[in-house]
mmCIF file of C-alpha atoms in Angstrom:
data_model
loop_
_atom_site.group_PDB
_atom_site.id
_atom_site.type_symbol
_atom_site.label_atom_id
_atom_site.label_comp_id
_atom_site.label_asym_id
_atom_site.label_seq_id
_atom_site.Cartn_x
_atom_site.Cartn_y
_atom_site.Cartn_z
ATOM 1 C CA UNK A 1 -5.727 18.201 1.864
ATOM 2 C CA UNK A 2 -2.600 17.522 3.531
ATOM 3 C CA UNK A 3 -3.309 19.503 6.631
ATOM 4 C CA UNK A 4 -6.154 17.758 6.888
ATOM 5 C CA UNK A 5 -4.222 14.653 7.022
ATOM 6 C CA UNK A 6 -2.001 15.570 9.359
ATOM 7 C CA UNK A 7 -4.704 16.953 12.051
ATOM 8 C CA UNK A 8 -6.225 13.423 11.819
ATOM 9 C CA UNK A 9 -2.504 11.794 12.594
ATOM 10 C CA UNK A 10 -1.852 14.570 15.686
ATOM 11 C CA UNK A 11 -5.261 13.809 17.109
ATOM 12 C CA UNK A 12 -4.638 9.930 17.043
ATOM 13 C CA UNK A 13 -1.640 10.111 18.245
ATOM 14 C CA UNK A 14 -2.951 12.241 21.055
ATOM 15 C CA UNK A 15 -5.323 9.867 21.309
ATOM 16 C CA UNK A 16 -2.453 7.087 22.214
ATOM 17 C CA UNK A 17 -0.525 10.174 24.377
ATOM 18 C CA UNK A 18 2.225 10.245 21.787
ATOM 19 C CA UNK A 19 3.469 13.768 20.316
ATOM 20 C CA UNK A 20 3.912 14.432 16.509
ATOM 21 C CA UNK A 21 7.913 14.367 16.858
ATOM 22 C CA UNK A 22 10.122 16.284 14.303
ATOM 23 C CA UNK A 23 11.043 12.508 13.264
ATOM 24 C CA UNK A 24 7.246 11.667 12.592
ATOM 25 C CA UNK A 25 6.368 14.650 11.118
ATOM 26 C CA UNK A 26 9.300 14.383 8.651
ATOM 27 C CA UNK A 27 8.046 10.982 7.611
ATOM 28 C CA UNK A 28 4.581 11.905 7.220
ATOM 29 C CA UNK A 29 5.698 14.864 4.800
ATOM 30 C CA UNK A 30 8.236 12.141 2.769
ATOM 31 C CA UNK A 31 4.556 10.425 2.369
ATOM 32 C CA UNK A 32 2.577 13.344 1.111
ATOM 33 C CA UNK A 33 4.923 15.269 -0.366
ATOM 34 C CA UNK A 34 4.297 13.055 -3.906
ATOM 35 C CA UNK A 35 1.886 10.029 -4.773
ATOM 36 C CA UNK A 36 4.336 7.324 -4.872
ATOM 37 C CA UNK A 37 4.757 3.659 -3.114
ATOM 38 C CA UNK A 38 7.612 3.711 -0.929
ATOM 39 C CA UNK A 39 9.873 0.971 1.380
ATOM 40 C CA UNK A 40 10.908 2.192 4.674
ATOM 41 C CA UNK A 41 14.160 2.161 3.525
ATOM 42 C CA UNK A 42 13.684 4.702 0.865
ATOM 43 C CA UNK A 43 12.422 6.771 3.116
ATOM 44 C CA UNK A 44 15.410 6.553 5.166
ATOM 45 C CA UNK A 45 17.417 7.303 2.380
ATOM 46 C CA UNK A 46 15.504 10.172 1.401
ATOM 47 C CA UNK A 47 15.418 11.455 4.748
ATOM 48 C CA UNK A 48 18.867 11.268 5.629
ATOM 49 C CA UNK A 49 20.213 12.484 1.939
ATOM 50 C CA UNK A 50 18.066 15.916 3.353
ATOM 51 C CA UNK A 51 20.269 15.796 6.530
ATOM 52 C CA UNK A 52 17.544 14.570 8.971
ATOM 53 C CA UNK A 53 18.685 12.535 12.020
ATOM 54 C CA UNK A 54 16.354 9.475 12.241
ATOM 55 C CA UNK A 55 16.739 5.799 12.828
ATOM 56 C CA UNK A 56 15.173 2.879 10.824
ATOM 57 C CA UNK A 57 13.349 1.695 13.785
ATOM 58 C CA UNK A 58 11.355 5.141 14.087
ATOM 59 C CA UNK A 59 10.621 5.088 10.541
ATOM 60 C CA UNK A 60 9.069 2.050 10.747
ATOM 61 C CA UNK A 61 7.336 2.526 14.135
ATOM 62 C CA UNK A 62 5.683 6.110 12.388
ATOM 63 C CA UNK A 63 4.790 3.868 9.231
ATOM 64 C CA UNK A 64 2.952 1.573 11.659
ATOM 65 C CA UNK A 65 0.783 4.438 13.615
ATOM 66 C CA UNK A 66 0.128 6.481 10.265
ATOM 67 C CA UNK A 67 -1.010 2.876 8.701
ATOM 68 C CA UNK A 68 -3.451 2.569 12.206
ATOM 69 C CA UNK A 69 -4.678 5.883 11.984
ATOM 70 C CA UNK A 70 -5.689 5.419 8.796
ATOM 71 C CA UNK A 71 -4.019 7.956 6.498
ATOM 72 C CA UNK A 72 -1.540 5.699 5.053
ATOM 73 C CA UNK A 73 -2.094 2.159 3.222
ATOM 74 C CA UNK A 74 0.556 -0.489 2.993
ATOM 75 C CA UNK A 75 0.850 -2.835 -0.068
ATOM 76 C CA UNK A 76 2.731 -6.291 0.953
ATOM 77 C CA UNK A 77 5.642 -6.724 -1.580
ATOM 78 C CA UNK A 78 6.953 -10.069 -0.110
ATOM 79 C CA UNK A 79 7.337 -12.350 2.411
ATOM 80 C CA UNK A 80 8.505 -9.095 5.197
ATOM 81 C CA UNK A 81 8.258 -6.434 2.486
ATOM 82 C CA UNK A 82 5.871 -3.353 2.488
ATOM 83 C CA UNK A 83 5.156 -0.120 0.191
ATOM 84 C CA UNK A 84 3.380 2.743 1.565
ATOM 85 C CA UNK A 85 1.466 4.901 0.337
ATOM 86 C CA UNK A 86 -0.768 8.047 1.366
ATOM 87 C CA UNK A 87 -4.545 7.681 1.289
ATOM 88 C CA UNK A 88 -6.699 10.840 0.518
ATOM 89 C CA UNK A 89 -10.530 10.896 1.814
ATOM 90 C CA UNK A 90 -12.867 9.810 -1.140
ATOM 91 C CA UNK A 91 -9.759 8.124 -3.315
ATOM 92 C CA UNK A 92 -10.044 4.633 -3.991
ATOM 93 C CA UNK A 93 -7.819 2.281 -5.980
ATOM 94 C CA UNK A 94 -6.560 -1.614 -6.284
ATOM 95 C CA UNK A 95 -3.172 -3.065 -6.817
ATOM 96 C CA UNK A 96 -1.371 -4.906 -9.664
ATOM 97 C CA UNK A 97 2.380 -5.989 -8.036
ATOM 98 C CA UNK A 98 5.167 -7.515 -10.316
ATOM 99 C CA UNK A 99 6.775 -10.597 -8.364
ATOM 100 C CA UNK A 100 9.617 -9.830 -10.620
ATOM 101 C CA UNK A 101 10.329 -6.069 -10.226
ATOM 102 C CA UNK A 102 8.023 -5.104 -7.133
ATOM 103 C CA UNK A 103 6.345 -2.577 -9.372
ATOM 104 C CA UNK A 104 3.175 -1.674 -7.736
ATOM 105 C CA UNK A 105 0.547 -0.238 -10.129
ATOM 106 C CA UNK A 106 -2.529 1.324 -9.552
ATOM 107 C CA UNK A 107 -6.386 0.650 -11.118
ATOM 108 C CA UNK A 108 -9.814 1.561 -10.578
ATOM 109 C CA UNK A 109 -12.243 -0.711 -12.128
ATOM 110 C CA UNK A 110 -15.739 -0.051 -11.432
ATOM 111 C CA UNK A 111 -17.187 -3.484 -12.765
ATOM 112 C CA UNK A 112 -14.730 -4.652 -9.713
ATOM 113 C CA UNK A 113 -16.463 -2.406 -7.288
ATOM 114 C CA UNK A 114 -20.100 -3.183 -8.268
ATOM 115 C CA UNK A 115 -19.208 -6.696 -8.128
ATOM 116 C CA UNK A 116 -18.207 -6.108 -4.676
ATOM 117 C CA UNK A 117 -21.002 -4.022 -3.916
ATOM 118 C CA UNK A 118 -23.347 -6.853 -5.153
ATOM 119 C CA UNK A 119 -21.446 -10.011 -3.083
ATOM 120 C CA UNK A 120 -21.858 -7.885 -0.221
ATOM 121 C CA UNK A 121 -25.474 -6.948 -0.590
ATOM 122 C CA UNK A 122 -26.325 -10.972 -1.571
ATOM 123 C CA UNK A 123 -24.412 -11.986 2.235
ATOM 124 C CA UNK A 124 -26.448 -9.231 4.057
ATOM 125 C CA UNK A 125 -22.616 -8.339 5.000
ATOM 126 C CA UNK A 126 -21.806 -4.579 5.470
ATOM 127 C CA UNK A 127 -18.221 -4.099 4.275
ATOM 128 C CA UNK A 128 -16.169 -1.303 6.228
ATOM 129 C CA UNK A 129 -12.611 -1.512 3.669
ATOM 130 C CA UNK A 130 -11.347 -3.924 1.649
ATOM 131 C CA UNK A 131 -7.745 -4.436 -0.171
ATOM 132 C CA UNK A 132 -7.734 -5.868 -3.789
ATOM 133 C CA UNK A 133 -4.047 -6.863 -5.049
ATOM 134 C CA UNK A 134 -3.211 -9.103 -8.190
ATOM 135 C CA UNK A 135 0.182 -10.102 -8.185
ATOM 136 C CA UNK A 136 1.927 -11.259 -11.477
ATOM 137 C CA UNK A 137 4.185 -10.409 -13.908
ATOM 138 C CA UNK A 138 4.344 -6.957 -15.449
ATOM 139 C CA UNK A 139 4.696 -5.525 -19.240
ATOM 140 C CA UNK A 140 7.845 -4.451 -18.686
ATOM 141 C CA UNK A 141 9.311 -8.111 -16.882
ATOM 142 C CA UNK A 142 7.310 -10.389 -18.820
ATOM 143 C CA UNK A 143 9.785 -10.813 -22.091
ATOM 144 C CA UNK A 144 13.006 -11.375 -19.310
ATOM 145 C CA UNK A 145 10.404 -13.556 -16.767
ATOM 146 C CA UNK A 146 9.702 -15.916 -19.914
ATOM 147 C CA UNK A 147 13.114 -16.491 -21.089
ATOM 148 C CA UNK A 148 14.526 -17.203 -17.901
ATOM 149 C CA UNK A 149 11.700 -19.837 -16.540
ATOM 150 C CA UNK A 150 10.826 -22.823 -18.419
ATOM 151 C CA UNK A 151 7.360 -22.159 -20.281
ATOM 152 C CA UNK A 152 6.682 -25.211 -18.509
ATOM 153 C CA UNK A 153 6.816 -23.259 -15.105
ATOM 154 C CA UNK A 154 4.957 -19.914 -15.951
ATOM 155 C CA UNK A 155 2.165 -22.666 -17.464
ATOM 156 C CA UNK A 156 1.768 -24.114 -14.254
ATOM 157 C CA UNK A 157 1.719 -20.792 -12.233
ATOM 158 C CA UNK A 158 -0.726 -19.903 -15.075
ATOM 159 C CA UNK A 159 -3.038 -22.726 -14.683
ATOM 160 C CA UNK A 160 -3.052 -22.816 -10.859
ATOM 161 C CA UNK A 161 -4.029 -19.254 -11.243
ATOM 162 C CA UNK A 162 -7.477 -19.790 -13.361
ATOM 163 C CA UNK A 163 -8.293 -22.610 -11.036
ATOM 164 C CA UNK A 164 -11.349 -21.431 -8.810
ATOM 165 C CA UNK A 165 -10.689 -21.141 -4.843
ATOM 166 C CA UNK A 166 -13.230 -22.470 -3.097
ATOM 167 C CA UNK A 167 -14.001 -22.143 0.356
ATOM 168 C CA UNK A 168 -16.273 -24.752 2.374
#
């Protein structure tokens, strides 16, 4: 599957008359090598602690073309904060991301999906991708994330939470 991955980043960046550097290739296996959610600078650090020569900036120009061409999706972790992660033709999944640990954690819910499915069939609207991320607090950071903040606090962020968005 992987080679199959990589043909589809050469021939976009062909597309754009960019090569598939050492650099880029080197960043694209760091990606595929496991199924994980990684910053740009754990790449770096990765990279480098295997002796590869490679700046910040071109990891994080190769994490914007493999996120363009499609291969690789980005979860936002902050305000300026992003994990990547590869994509595989056929997978989907949605996102659960601690505010308190930036643990990103991955679900399939198919109740989600059909509800999707049925939105977009009641709009007439055609949907090409869509990104579903809950942020929170997890397992793990909830018994620390309640003793430090006032009940009063998490309540709040609770109740603001159930309250229904609507959009006019």
């Amino acid at each position: 599957m992987k080679l199959r991955e990589r043909d589809i980043f050469r021939k976009y960046l062909e597309r754009r008359g960019l090569k598939l550097t050492t650099e880029r290739q080197a960043v694209f296996d760091e990606l595929f090598a496991r199924h994980e959610h990684l910053e740009a600078d754990e790449i770096l650090v990765r990279l480098r602690g295997k002796g590869k020569k490679i700046s910040r900036a071109t990891i994080y120009r190769t994490l914007e073309l493999l996120f363009d061409s499609g291969i690789v999706g980005r979860v936002r972790t902050g305000e300026t904060g992003y994990r990547y992660e590869r994509l595989r033709a056929g997978e989907h999944h949605d996102h659960l991301i601690c505010n308190e640990c930036g643990r990103v954690i991955e679900f399939f819910e198919p109740r989600i999906e059909s509800l999707q499915d049925e939105v977009c069939e009641r709009y007439g609207f055609l949907p090409l991708s869509h990104s579903h991320q809950m942020r929170g607090i997890c397992k793990q950071c909830r018994p620390r994330a309640l003793r430090s903040e006032s009940s009063t606090s998490i309540g709040a962020a609770k109740s603001a939470a159930r309250r229904p968005h609507v959009v006019h």
